[in-house]
XYZ file of C-alpha atoms in Angstrom:
717
model
C -0.090 -0.028 0.140
C 2.749 2.512 0.825
C 4.564 1.575 -2.156
C 1.476 2.274 -4.302
C 0.883 5.504 -2.765
C 4.561 6.601 -3.045
C 3.930 5.745 -6.844
C 0.677 8.078 -6.939
C 2.723 10.835 -5.110
C 5.778 10.447 -7.513
C 3.316 10.650 -10.532
C 1.523 13.694 -9.021
C 4.771 15.632 -8.798
C 6.118 14.601 -11.978
C 3.232 16.302 -13.410
C 2.808 19.434 -11.214
C 2.970 22.792 -13.056
C 5.246 24.408 -10.446
C 9.187 23.331 -10.008
C 9.543 20.851 -7.276
C 12.856 19.969 -5.781
C 14.338 18.055 -3.025
C 17.801 18.284 -0.971
C 19.026 15.941 1.552
C 20.203 16.664 5.003
C 23.540 17.858 3.522
C 21.769 20.392 1.124
C 22.688 18.156 -1.936
C 20.074 18.255 -4.523
C 18.572 14.796 -4.997
C 15.361 15.514 -7.230
C 13.997 18.158 -9.649
C 10.775 17.452 -11.607
C 10.278 18.233 -15.229
C 8.653 21.479 -14.367
C 11.719 22.437 -12.619
C 13.953 21.663 -15.778
C 11.461 23.652 -18.007
C 11.652 26.449 -15.595
C 15.684 26.788 -15.602
C 15.554 25.734 -19.122
C 18.228 22.922 -18.261
C 18.100 19.260 -17.840
C 18.189 17.633 -14.478
C 21.672 16.667 -14.652
C 22.791 20.299 -14.296
C 21.320 20.266 -10.774
C 21.602 16.619 -9.278
C 24.369 16.157 -6.975
C 24.894 19.715 -6.632
C 24.695 22.016 -3.498
C 22.516 24.982 -4.086
C 25.479 27.381 -3.400
C 27.158 25.793 -6.403
C 24.463 27.128 -9.022
C 25.037 30.964 -8.233
C 25.630 31.189 -11.956
C 21.770 30.700 -12.368
C 20.893 33.420 -9.987
C 20.968 37.310 -10.535
C 24.011 38.670 -8.811
C 22.021 41.302 -6.894
C 19.764 38.537 -5.617
C 22.573 36.359 -4.260
C 22.886 37.633 -0.784
C 19.231 37.408 -0.260
C 19.312 33.860 -1.802
C 21.957 32.727 1.036
C 19.704 34.267 3.705
C 16.942 32.269 2.208
C 18.632 29.013 2.495
C 19.471 29.866 6.128
C 16.015 30.722 6.827
C 14.885 27.225 5.984
C 17.237 25.905 8.729
C 16.183 28.307 11.363
C 12.543 28.469 10.842
C 11.750 25.328 8.810
C 10.208 27.495 6.179
C 11.594 30.215 4.164
C 10.055 32.181 1.447
C 11.753 33.995 -1.223
C 11.110 36.064 -4.622
C 14.102 36.587 -6.922
C 15.397 36.303 -10.311
C 16.803 33.427 -12.149
C 18.621 33.100 -15.772
C 17.532 30.739 -17.986
C 19.702 29.005 -20.326
C 18.596 31.112 -23.011
C 19.648 34.244 -21.169
C 16.161 35.271 -20.258
C 15.799 36.587 -16.658
C 12.444 35.304 -14.848
C 10.913 36.065 -11.708
C 10.364 32.978 -9.446
C 8.675 32.485 -5.869
C 10.824 29.802 -4.038
C 9.209 28.059 -1.090
C 11.747 25.905 0.976
C 10.469 23.686 3.577
C 12.408 21.402 6.213
C 11.205 17.914 6.931
C 12.285 16.405 10.425
C 11.730 13.298 12.204
C 10.189 12.891 15.231
C 13.439 13.755 16.906
C 13.551 16.962 15.164
C 16.550 15.701 13.118
C 16.603 16.894 9.492
C 15.492 14.278 6.982
C 15.675 16.258 3.855
C 14.572 19.800 2.444
C 11.802 19.960 -0.002
C 11.099 23.129 -2.126
C 8.717 24.379 -4.704
C 9.448 27.130 -7.219
C 7.161 29.033 -9.672
C 7.428 31.403 -12.431
C 5.891 34.567 -11.323
C 7.220 36.817 -14.235
C 3.549 37.462 -15.487
C 2.347 38.627 -11.777
C 5.555 40.635 -11.510
C 5.031 42.620 -14.817
C 1.197 43.063 -13.928
C 2.139 44.452 -10.480
C 4.750 46.862 -12.182
C 2.155 47.850 -14.440
C -0.086 48.455 -11.508
C 2.722 50.408 -9.481
C 3.429 52.265 -12.689
C -0.190 53.033 -13.195
C -0.557 54.221 -9.771
C 2.239 56.345 -10.068
C 1.365 57.897 -13.336
C -2.368 58.179 -11.579
C -0.704 59.976 -8.600
C 1.546 62.205 -10.722
C -1.428 63.121 -12.845
C -3.500 63.852 -9.524
C -0.729 65.836 -8.070
C 0.160 67.874 -11.069
C -3.554 68.895 -11.513
C -4.342 72.681 -11.292
C -7.597 71.480 -9.707
C -7.891 70.485 -6.307
C -8.559 66.759 -6.236
C -10.183 64.600 -3.543
C -11.268 61.045 -3.396
C -13.830 60.064 -0.592
C -15.275 56.808 0.394
C -19.266 57.108 1.406
C -19.043 55.283 4.732
C -22.526 55.688 5.872
C -25.936 57.053 3.920
C -29.275 57.968 5.242
C -32.027 60.036 3.920
C -30.874 63.170 5.226
C -27.275 62.888 5.177
C -24.084 61.047 4.117
C -20.877 60.443 5.914
C -17.483 60.415 3.925
C -13.867 59.519 4.503
C -11.094 61.097 2.740
C -9.095 58.443 0.923
C -6.731 60.882 -1.275
C -6.124 64.449 -1.960
C -3.699 66.281 -4.167
C -1.509 69.229 -3.153
C -3.917 71.749 -5.003
C -6.744 70.426 -2.837
C -4.594 70.884 0.321
C -3.951 74.513 -0.932
C -7.428 75.225 -1.811
C -8.930 73.835 1.832
C -5.732 75.366 3.700
C -4.826 71.776 5.332
C -2.077 69.540 5.074
C -2.558 65.983 3.526
C -1.970 64.310 7.052
C -4.663 66.453 8.336
C -7.021 65.322 5.707
C -6.515 61.813 4.482
C -8.019 58.837 6.510
C -10.309 61.549 8.368
C -13.842 61.792 8.196
C -15.433 64.686 6.655
C -16.545 67.043 9.296
C -18.052 70.462 8.630
C -16.440 72.233 11.501
C -13.002 71.123 10.867
C -12.980 71.668 7.042
C -15.198 74.588 7.517
C -17.614 73.675 4.513
C -20.290 75.659 3.229
C -23.768 74.224 3.398
C -23.812 74.219 -0.338
C -20.748 71.770 -0.611
C -22.238 69.368 1.967
C -25.555 69.219 -0.253
C -23.622 68.893 -3.151
C -21.505 65.789 -1.908
C -24.774 64.224 -0.697
C -26.500 64.695 -3.708
C -23.849 62.891 -5.653
C -23.667 59.906 -3.069
C -27.479 59.276 -3.210
C -28.305 59.820 -6.795
C -24.860 59.025 -8.465
C -25.352 62.019 -10.534
C -22.653 64.515 -11.265
C -23.204 68.015 -9.844
C -21.208 71.325 -9.762
C -21.272 74.442 -7.600
C -19.563 77.816 -7.771
C -19.581 80.020 -4.516
C -17.582 82.083 -1.975
C -15.622 80.366 0.712
C -15.468 83.222 3.653
C -12.971 81.705 5.760
C -10.588 81.321 2.773
C -11.812 84.681 1.154
C -11.775 82.834 -2.234
C -14.139 81.843 -4.901
C -14.306 77.957 -5.526
C -15.816 75.960 -8.298
C -16.667 72.230 -7.211
C -17.463 69.495 -9.671
C -18.386 66.475 -7.688
C -18.985 62.792 -9.295
C -19.177 59.287 -8.619
C -16.206 57.331 -9.926
C -17.250 54.097 -8.383
C -19.764 52.630 -6.364
C -19.465 53.959 -2.687
C -16.823 56.723 -3.854
C -17.170 60.184 -4.558
C -14.708 62.299 -6.015
C -14.343 66.156 -6.263
C -12.517 68.505 -8.103
C -12.009 71.837 -6.747
C -11.047 75.045 -8.821
C -9.941 78.488 -7.550
C -11.800 80.791 -9.635
C -11.163 83.780 -7.573
C -9.319 85.678 -10.254
C -11.664 84.977 -12.796
C -14.619 85.751 -10.325
C -12.796 89.083 -9.350
C -12.403 90.005 -13.137
C -16.106 89.417 -13.521
C -17.044 91.244 -10.600
C -14.710 94.121 -11.428
C -16.197 94.011 -15.067
C -19.600 94.017 -13.552
C -18.780 96.555 -11.144
C -17.219 98.622 -14.123
C -20.447 97.975 -16.048
C -22.539 99.169 -13.234
C -20.292 102.192 -12.768
C -20.363 103.011 -16.436
C -24.207 102.575 -16.565
C -24.390 105.090 -13.226
C -21.953 107.412 -15.191
C -23.687 107.504 -18.423
C -27.108 107.866 -16.729
C -25.649 110.682 -14.554
C -23.846 112.834 -17.277
C -25.372 115.886 -18.976
C -25.139 114.249 -22.449
C -27.711 111.985 -23.548
C -26.157 108.537 -24.277
C -28.113 105.984 -26.637
C -26.688 102.346 -27.460
C -28.319 100.089 -30.059
C -27.581 96.417 -31.158
C -26.784 95.385 -34.658
C -30.406 95.754 -35.711
C -30.361 99.255 -34.585
C -32.965 98.499 -31.583
C -32.138 100.631 -28.517
C -30.692 98.790 -25.685
C -29.900 101.562 -23.480
C -30.966 105.286 -23.049
C -30.061 107.556 -20.213
C -31.931 110.337 -18.482
C -30.337 113.027 -20.633
C -31.282 111.165 -23.848
C -34.829 110.816 -22.453
C -35.090 114.367 -21.807
C -33.772 115.523 -25.001
C -35.799 113.101 -27.290
C -38.892 112.818 -24.945
C -38.821 109.288 -24.652
C -38.870 107.436 -21.468
C -36.299 104.320 -21.151
C -38.986 101.949 -20.847
C -40.815 103.236 -23.922
C -37.442 103.362 -25.995
C -35.923 99.985 -25.192
C -36.417 97.538 -27.957
C -37.657 100.331 -30.467
C -35.772 100.992 -33.745
C -33.533 104.072 -33.239
C -34.798 105.399 -36.688
C -38.486 105.214 -35.425
C -37.565 106.986 -32.463
C -35.605 109.691 -34.407
C -38.303 110.013 -36.993
C -40.907 110.642 -34.377
C -38.670 113.777 -33.157
C -36.452 114.580 -35.796
C -36.849 117.054 -38.417
C -34.042 115.917 -40.937
C -33.145 115.969 -44.498
C -33.974 112.996 -46.668
C -30.014 112.223 -47.291
C -29.453 112.242 -43.497
C -32.500 110.007 -42.858
C -31.085 107.547 -45.604
C -27.513 107.707 -43.952
C -29.145 106.538 -40.520
C -30.895 103.590 -42.006
C -27.938 102.003 -44.092
C -26.024 99.107 -42.108
C -22.611 99.095 -43.641
C -21.900 103.105 -43.961
C -18.766 105.116 -42.354
C -18.913 105.876 -38.561
C -21.574 108.778 -38.202
C -20.074 111.744 -36.417
C -20.674 115.466 -35.972
C -24.342 115.430 -37.281
C -26.903 117.923 -36.283
C -30.919 117.952 -36.210
C -33.698 119.677 -34.845
C -36.834 118.702 -32.819
C -39.739 120.187 -31.634
C -40.485 119.545 -27.848
C -43.114 121.292 -25.586
C -44.025 123.662 -28.825
C -40.051 124.760 -28.745
C -37.737 124.222 -31.380
C -34.431 122.520 -30.104
C -31.105 122.167 -31.836
C -29.430 118.778 -31.157
C -25.777 117.713 -31.684
C -24.875 114.212 -31.897
C -21.889 112.142 -32.317
C -22.136 108.342 -33.249
C -19.846 105.788 -33.604
C -20.267 101.832 -34.408
C -19.264 99.116 -32.204
C -17.183 96.447 -34.001
C -15.993 92.983 -32.763
C -12.752 91.419 -33.363
C -13.690 90.479 -36.711
C -14.653 93.990 -37.745
C -18.346 93.041 -37.957
C -20.889 95.734 -36.614
C -22.172 94.656 -33.216
C -24.300 97.960 -32.434
C -23.987 101.846 -32.257
C -23.259 104.359 -29.482
C -24.693 107.656 -29.992
C -24.005 110.693 -27.891
C -26.709 113.589 -28.091
C -26.070 117.081 -26.881
C -28.849 119.799 -26.591
C -27.000 122.797 -28.030
C -29.940 124.908 -28.434
C -28.312 127.474 -25.816
C -24.978 127.343 -27.829
C -26.805 127.628 -31.085
C -28.751 130.836 -29.796
C -25.502 132.097 -28.307
C -23.853 131.860 -31.587
C -27.041 133.241 -33.345
C -26.466 136.187 -30.720
C -22.890 136.587 -31.243
C -23.537 136.685 -35.045
C -26.250 139.036 -34.475
C -24.074 141.236 -32.057
C -21.002 141.024 -34.511
C -23.111 143.043 -37.133
C -25.464 145.066 -34.687
C -25.075 147.862 -32.166
C -25.963 146.146 -28.608
C -27.694 149.423 -27.336
C -29.707 150.571 -30.109
C -30.270 147.387 -32.244
C -29.041 148.946 -35.233
C -26.375 147.637 -37.727
C -22.948 148.618 -36.706
C -19.709 149.660 -38.546
C -18.764 146.182 -39.278
C -22.081 145.507 -40.948
C -21.605 148.332 -43.035
C -18.100 147.591 -43.880
C -19.155 144.336 -45.041
C -22.189 145.288 -47.222
C -20.673 148.610 -48.526
C -19.299 146.885 -51.743
C -22.669 145.767 -52.763
C -23.769 149.058 -53.329
C -21.123 149.507 -56.013
C -24.264 148.550 -58.205
C -25.443 150.852 -60.974
C -29.090 149.646 -60.238
C -29.009 151.262 -56.903
C -28.153 154.897 -58.223
C -28.878 157.539 -57.131
C -27.304 156.592 -53.852
C -27.502 158.875 -50.916
C -25.852 158.972 -47.665
C -26.932 160.613 -44.366
C -24.646 161.069 -41.427
C -26.122 162.314 -38.226
C -24.579 163.530 -34.946
C -26.717 163.639 -31.686
C -26.390 166.880 -30.056
C -26.156 167.184 -26.157
C -25.050 163.796 -25.363
C -21.954 164.806 -23.459
C -24.239 167.165 -21.477
C -26.869 164.540 -20.675
C -24.066 161.823 -19.735
C -22.570 164.412 -17.284
C -25.434 166.006 -15.935
C -27.990 163.088 -15.887
C -25.884 160.234 -16.124
C -24.573 157.687 -18.828
C -28.105 155.760 -18.453
C -29.957 158.906 -19.613
C -27.465 159.526 -22.335
C -27.976 155.803 -23.711
C -31.681 156.249 -23.510
C -31.188 159.483 -25.598
C -29.187 157.437 -28.302
C -31.736 154.710 -28.402
C -34.652 157.405 -28.680
C -32.757 159.001 -31.968
C -32.144 155.694 -33.317
C -35.936 154.826 -33.247
C -36.672 158.004 -34.724
C -34.068 157.676 -37.563
C -35.258 153.820 -38.178
C -38.866 155.052 -38.236
C -37.974 157.788 -40.757
C -36.460 155.319 -43.303
C -37.521 152.642 -45.413
C -36.902 148.839 -45.022
C -34.344 148.458 -47.695
C -32.284 151.388 -46.196
C -29.373 150.640 -44.300
C -29.361 152.349 -40.801
C -26.329 151.963 -38.532
C -24.702 153.490 -35.412
C -21.429 154.670 -36.961
C -19.679 155.867 -33.747
C -20.377 156.928 -30.195
C -23.072 159.734 -31.165
C -22.991 159.291 -34.775
C -25.466 157.523 -37.049
C -25.225 156.653 -40.968
C -27.928 156.034 -43.439
C -27.466 154.607 -46.706
C -30.447 155.199 -49.213
C -30.406 153.312 -52.447
C -32.371 154.664 -55.362
C -32.494 157.977 -53.674
C -31.912 161.306 -55.091
C -30.547 164.285 -53.049
C -33.890 166.163 -52.541
C -35.374 162.585 -51.082
C -32.534 162.492 -48.894
C -33.268 166.014 -47.444
C -36.681 165.240 -46.738
C -35.762 162.095 -44.795
C -33.373 164.606 -42.743
C -36.643 166.884 -42.287
C -38.563 163.983 -41.025
C -36.132 163.100 -38.438
C -35.891 166.653 -37.305
C -39.828 166.951 -37.132
C -40.054 163.918 -35.029
C -37.255 164.901 -32.897
C -39.158 168.243 -32.208
C -42.332 166.244 -31.287
C -40.433 164.025 -29.090
C -40.520 164.164 -25.145
C -38.037 166.516 -23.594
C -36.773 163.670 -21.199
C -34.438 164.817 -19.928
C -33.569 167.231 -22.608
C -35.048 168.025 -26.114
C -33.575 165.764 -28.616
C -31.774 167.127 -31.812
C -29.139 166.244 -34.125
C -26.890 167.623 -36.829
C -26.993 165.905 -40.324
C -24.951 166.153 -43.502
C -26.221 164.589 -46.902
C -24.262 163.650 -49.901
C -25.521 161.896 -53.101
C -23.862 159.517 -55.490
C -25.193 159.831 -59.153
C -22.664 157.745 -61.069
C -20.356 154.779 -60.270
C -17.315 156.913 -61.143
C -17.853 158.596 -57.644
C -16.121 156.938 -55.000
C -18.081 155.674 -51.992
C -15.425 156.990 -49.702
C -15.669 160.278 -51.351
C -19.310 160.284 -50.864
C -18.924 159.462 -47.182
C -16.413 162.232 -46.635
C -18.904 164.539 -48.211
C -21.670 163.892 -45.943
C -19.207 163.797 -42.888
C -18.022 167.473 -43.987
C -21.497 168.653 -44.383
C -22.625 167.357 -40.926
C -19.797 168.771 -39.150
C -20.558 172.177 -40.986
C -24.086 171.757 -39.600
C -23.126 170.863 -36.297
C -21.009 174.189 -36.100
C -23.751 176.340 -37.665
C -26.462 174.972 -35.261
C -24.380 174.403 -32.151
C -25.591 177.599 -30.482
C -28.931 177.137 -31.601
C -28.765 173.523 -30.469
C -27.492 174.662 -26.899
C -30.359 177.194 -26.655
C -32.906 174.655 -27.509
C -31.415 172.425 -24.931
C -31.271 175.213 -22.381
C -34.719 176.540 -23.103
C -35.920 173.201 -22.797
C -34.421 172.640 -19.312
C -35.875 176.293 -18.256
C -39.358 175.102 -19.424
C -39.073 171.924 -17.432
C -38.045 173.815 -14.135
C -40.691 176.411 -14.457
C -43.134 173.751 -14.981
C -41.946 171.832 -11.816
C -41.690 174.843 -9.740
C -44.632 177.275 -10.232
C -42.716 180.188 -8.341
C -39.411 179.748 -9.966
C -40.420 182.494 -12.843
C -41.450 185.161 -10.107
C -38.261 184.210 -8.114
C -36.034 185.087 -11.104
C -38.075 188.294 -11.863
C -37.851 189.432 -8.275
C -34.033 188.790 -8.080
C -33.396 190.536 -11.325
C -35.061 193.761 -9.945
C -32.805 193.509 -6.952
C -29.901 192.760 -8.940
C -30.304 195.657 -11.030
C -30.347 197.905 -7.923
C -27.254 196.370 -6.392
C -25.447 196.689 -9.610
C -26.041 200.400 -9.273
C -25.376 200.770 -5.798
C -22.056 198.758 -5.980
C -21.135 200.506 -9.391
C -20.575 196.891 -11.022
C -19.052 197.008 -14.360
C -20.995 195.842 -17.360
C -19.076 192.458 -17.072
C -19.986 191.802 -13.452
C -23.638 193.201 -14.160
C -24.056 190.534 -17.005
C -22.614 187.939 -15.033
C -24.955 188.835 -11.911
C -28.068 188.851 -14.255
C -27.297 185.574 -16.052
C -26.636 184.093 -12.596
C -30.032 185.109 -11.146
C -31.540 183.449 -14.289
C -29.639 180.153 -14.326
C -28.440 179.620 -10.943
C -30.962 176.736 -10.198
C -30.146 175.219 -13.463
C -28.841 172.097 -11.748
C -32.354 171.494 -10.208
C -33.176 169.384 -13.316
C -31.651 166.404 -11.885
C -33.684 166.733 -8.580
C -37.146 165.076 -8.022
C -39.619 167.827 -7.385
C -40.407 166.866 -3.858
C -36.726 167.656 -2.742
C -37.333 171.462 -3.448
C -40.821 171.343 -1.829
C -39.535 169.735 1.210
C -36.621 171.899 1.977
C -35.538 171.639 5.670
C -37.316 168.412 6.061
C -35.018 166.385 3.736
C -33.415 163.387 5.195
C -29.349 163.301 5.576
C -29.232 161.189 2.497
C -31.746 163.203 0.595
C -29.673 166.454 1.841
C -26.540 165.032 0.296
C -28.103 164.386 -3.034
C -29.885 167.609 -2.965
C -26.351 169.558 -2.653
C -25.412 167.526 -6.186
C -27.335 170.280 -7.841
C -24.517 172.887 -7.864
C -22.213 170.418 -9.679
C -25.038 169.632 -11.997
C -25.580 173.272 -12.751
C -21.797 173.638 -13.315
C -21.752 170.713 -15.748
C -24.597 171.863 -17.802
C -23.042 175.490 -17.909
C -19.572 173.913 -19.098
C -21.307 172.293 -22.028
C -22.772 175.300 -23.531
C -20.715 178.263 -24.894
C -23.441 180.873 -23.565
C -23.360 179.853 -20.072
C -19.626 178.668 -19.679
C -18.561 182.203 -18.449
C -20.719 181.708 -15.263
C -20.224 178.058 -14.712
C -17.852 178.578 -11.810
C -20.444 181.299 -10.191
C -23.272 178.628 -10.489
C -20.951 176.001 -8.835
C -20.190 178.552 -5.999
C -23.581 179.964 -5.296
C -24.200 178.164 -2.174
C -20.933 178.814 -0.498
C -20.813 180.732 2.820
C -18.323 183.800 3.879
C -17.359 181.649 6.770
C -16.633 178.554 4.554
C -19.684 176.308 5.738
C -21.178 176.091 2.493
C -20.946 173.675 -0.406
C -19.746 172.194 -2.557
C -16.328 173.073 -2.324
C -16.318 174.969 1.663
C -15.171 178.352 -0.134
C -14.580 181.357 2.502
C -14.370 184.962 2.477
C -13.034 186.473 -0.904
C -12.367 182.896 -2.305
C -16.086 183.085 -3.360
C -16.484 185.227 -6.620
C -17.895 188.744 -5.888
C -20.772 188.255 -7.975
C -21.864 185.059 -6.069
C -21.329 187.068 -2.572
C -23.871 189.323 -4.038
C -26.328 186.864 -5.331
C -26.240 185.255 -1.826
C -27.788 188.156 0.010
C -30.444 188.834 -2.844
C -31.383 185.013 -2.925
C -31.897 184.707 0.859
C -33.740 188.009 1.164
C -36.073 187.054 -1.647
C -36.769 183.351 -0.175
C -37.281 184.823 3.271
C -39.992 187.300 2.183
C -42.155 184.864 -0.108
C -44.472 182.093 1.186
C -43.159 178.363 0.876
C -44.426 174.822 1.667
C -41.877 174.897 4.420
C -42.868 178.232 6.179
C -44.841 181.278 5.655
C -42.937 184.621 4.381
C -41.291 187.042 6.701
C -41.715 190.784 6.809
C -39.095 192.880 5.129
C -38.016 194.097 8.332
C -37.691 190.495 9.827
C -35.775 189.408 6.438
C -33.137 192.379 6.889
C -32.869 191.636 10.458
C -31.738 187.922 9.474
C -29.677 189.441 6.796
C -27.792 191.682 9.378
C -27.400 188.663 11.492
C -25.784 186.534 8.792
C -23.127 189.191 8.195
C -19.795 187.662 8.601
C -21.490 184.236 8.683
C -23.396 183.408 5.654
C -22.872 186.871 3.913
C -20.134 189.054 3.144
C -20.388 192.125 5.478
C -19.659 194.499 2.744
C -22.557 193.298 0.496
C -24.803 193.207 3.424
C -24.361 196.838 4.258
C -24.860 197.813 0.733
C -27.956 195.861 0.630
C -29.033 197.205 4.042
C -28.594 200.780 2.779
C -30.281 200.084 -0.262
C -33.299 199.012 1.407
C -33.452 201.985 3.544
């Protein structure tokens, strides 16, 4: 039976797919099976009778020391296992796994050593590929710019799941702010990893449904924006890719902020801004554009820009066609008008098309500006450049521009009138420049109303006016002058009677030079002014006197009484003819300066306020200026200025005293005071002659010259 079993065992060993070998107690190889021979590629004779140490040529040199330790291990532990590399006869190295077992008797003595050796090259190759694959996987994962985490789902219920970190890459560590050893092998805890609620919900969704989901949000504790993409690579696993999108998000937010800032800016600027898409439909309209066009943003959005402009714009057909073209050059510096609230408004626009990178039109931006005020200002500037601002007549620049147009035979005879306003200096000096301006305006109106529409009427200089009369002979021009004179005579004397000196010249042929024509009219005007100057002064002076007599009913009687007293005093004091004439003229014109005063100032007398009194005292200076402007009164101008001076220097306006005051004025002061005291006024009743003489006597040496007082008192006796 034993022999039969032994035979079966040998048959089994002979057919085993792994190599089997037996060593005796002295480590001499006694048996190898066919699989062993096939493994080494050598016959059994190459091994039988040899000690394993003698087979070193069959073992890879770098494995030799380990092989010796393997043999010793079999003695010490009765079982030794080793993987090493052997050389086949054909020179090919293969990996083998060798298992050597020590067989002992019941006394522990070694009977023999039995070994089994098998080819594991294919497994080693697979293992190396797995290692290489894992290495490649790890290299790939570690080099990813996205954070990567692999988690195992360790529990699942209807409300939430639990996860265990299996692997993470460096970028995940950076995104989360924790080290690998703080993550791998640990459970996913919200507090530890400070995850947002949305993250946990995302992972739970993937674990429960197996569907990939993504989320992008702000992580407050990291102050970053992260994008998470979670999926299920295998059953029970969840993987997450995390991308730091902070820079992109910051750019987006910056762009959004810039867009909002731009929108706010565009809405708040004073110029209208309209943006359209490629189809010319409005996509943006700021408040200023709404105000300019009269369209609200809600009503305009989506509307065709052409329709909006057609509804408000009055433009030429060519301009409208230009707007409706799709691929025309960029619009700029266009103008149009609209009617809003019944008023015509002038609108300036500058528009540019927006192109993409390929040059295709994507839309248009139009900037609108209401330039009505500027247009009106330009119109006004244009008007003022050719018109006099005071009178509204054409000015010298206009005449210079149109004068060449009159070199036309059809306009002959051509007459020219040059007029010079009388009394302008007097009016300016006495009544102020505003009154002088009004005098110029009044004469301008008179001249304009005396001429035809086709005549050119211009203010030529300060007080000069030029009239150009086409197709007008000399006698007709003289008739125009007479019409002007008559209208001047009929005009109000406010503040003085208006009059002017005029000169006429006529051009009958083109051979006559226009410059010569003007020179002739100017010469005749100056000649007329010289001839009429005294008459003009008298007209103005008489106008002033008439006005004073109308305002102050007592004035004429006052002057008459003063004249009688003056004649007596001239005889008593034996004045020469010049002094006599000056005294008589002063009596008549001493109060000419009252023309500047309101009538109530004269009537109120001593009841004037301090401010009114200061204004009242200005009449002496006004009288002086009037007299200085007139040849007939110029000799007594200084006397008029001084007629309120007192002997003791308490008078006005210069505070003269004693003999600084002209002698004629000292005489007049006594006569004027006496007459005022002996007549009724609004302020007080008349004194008796005796009372008045007493006051004159008391005033001697104060208000009056004592010498003149004595002469006057003697005269009254």
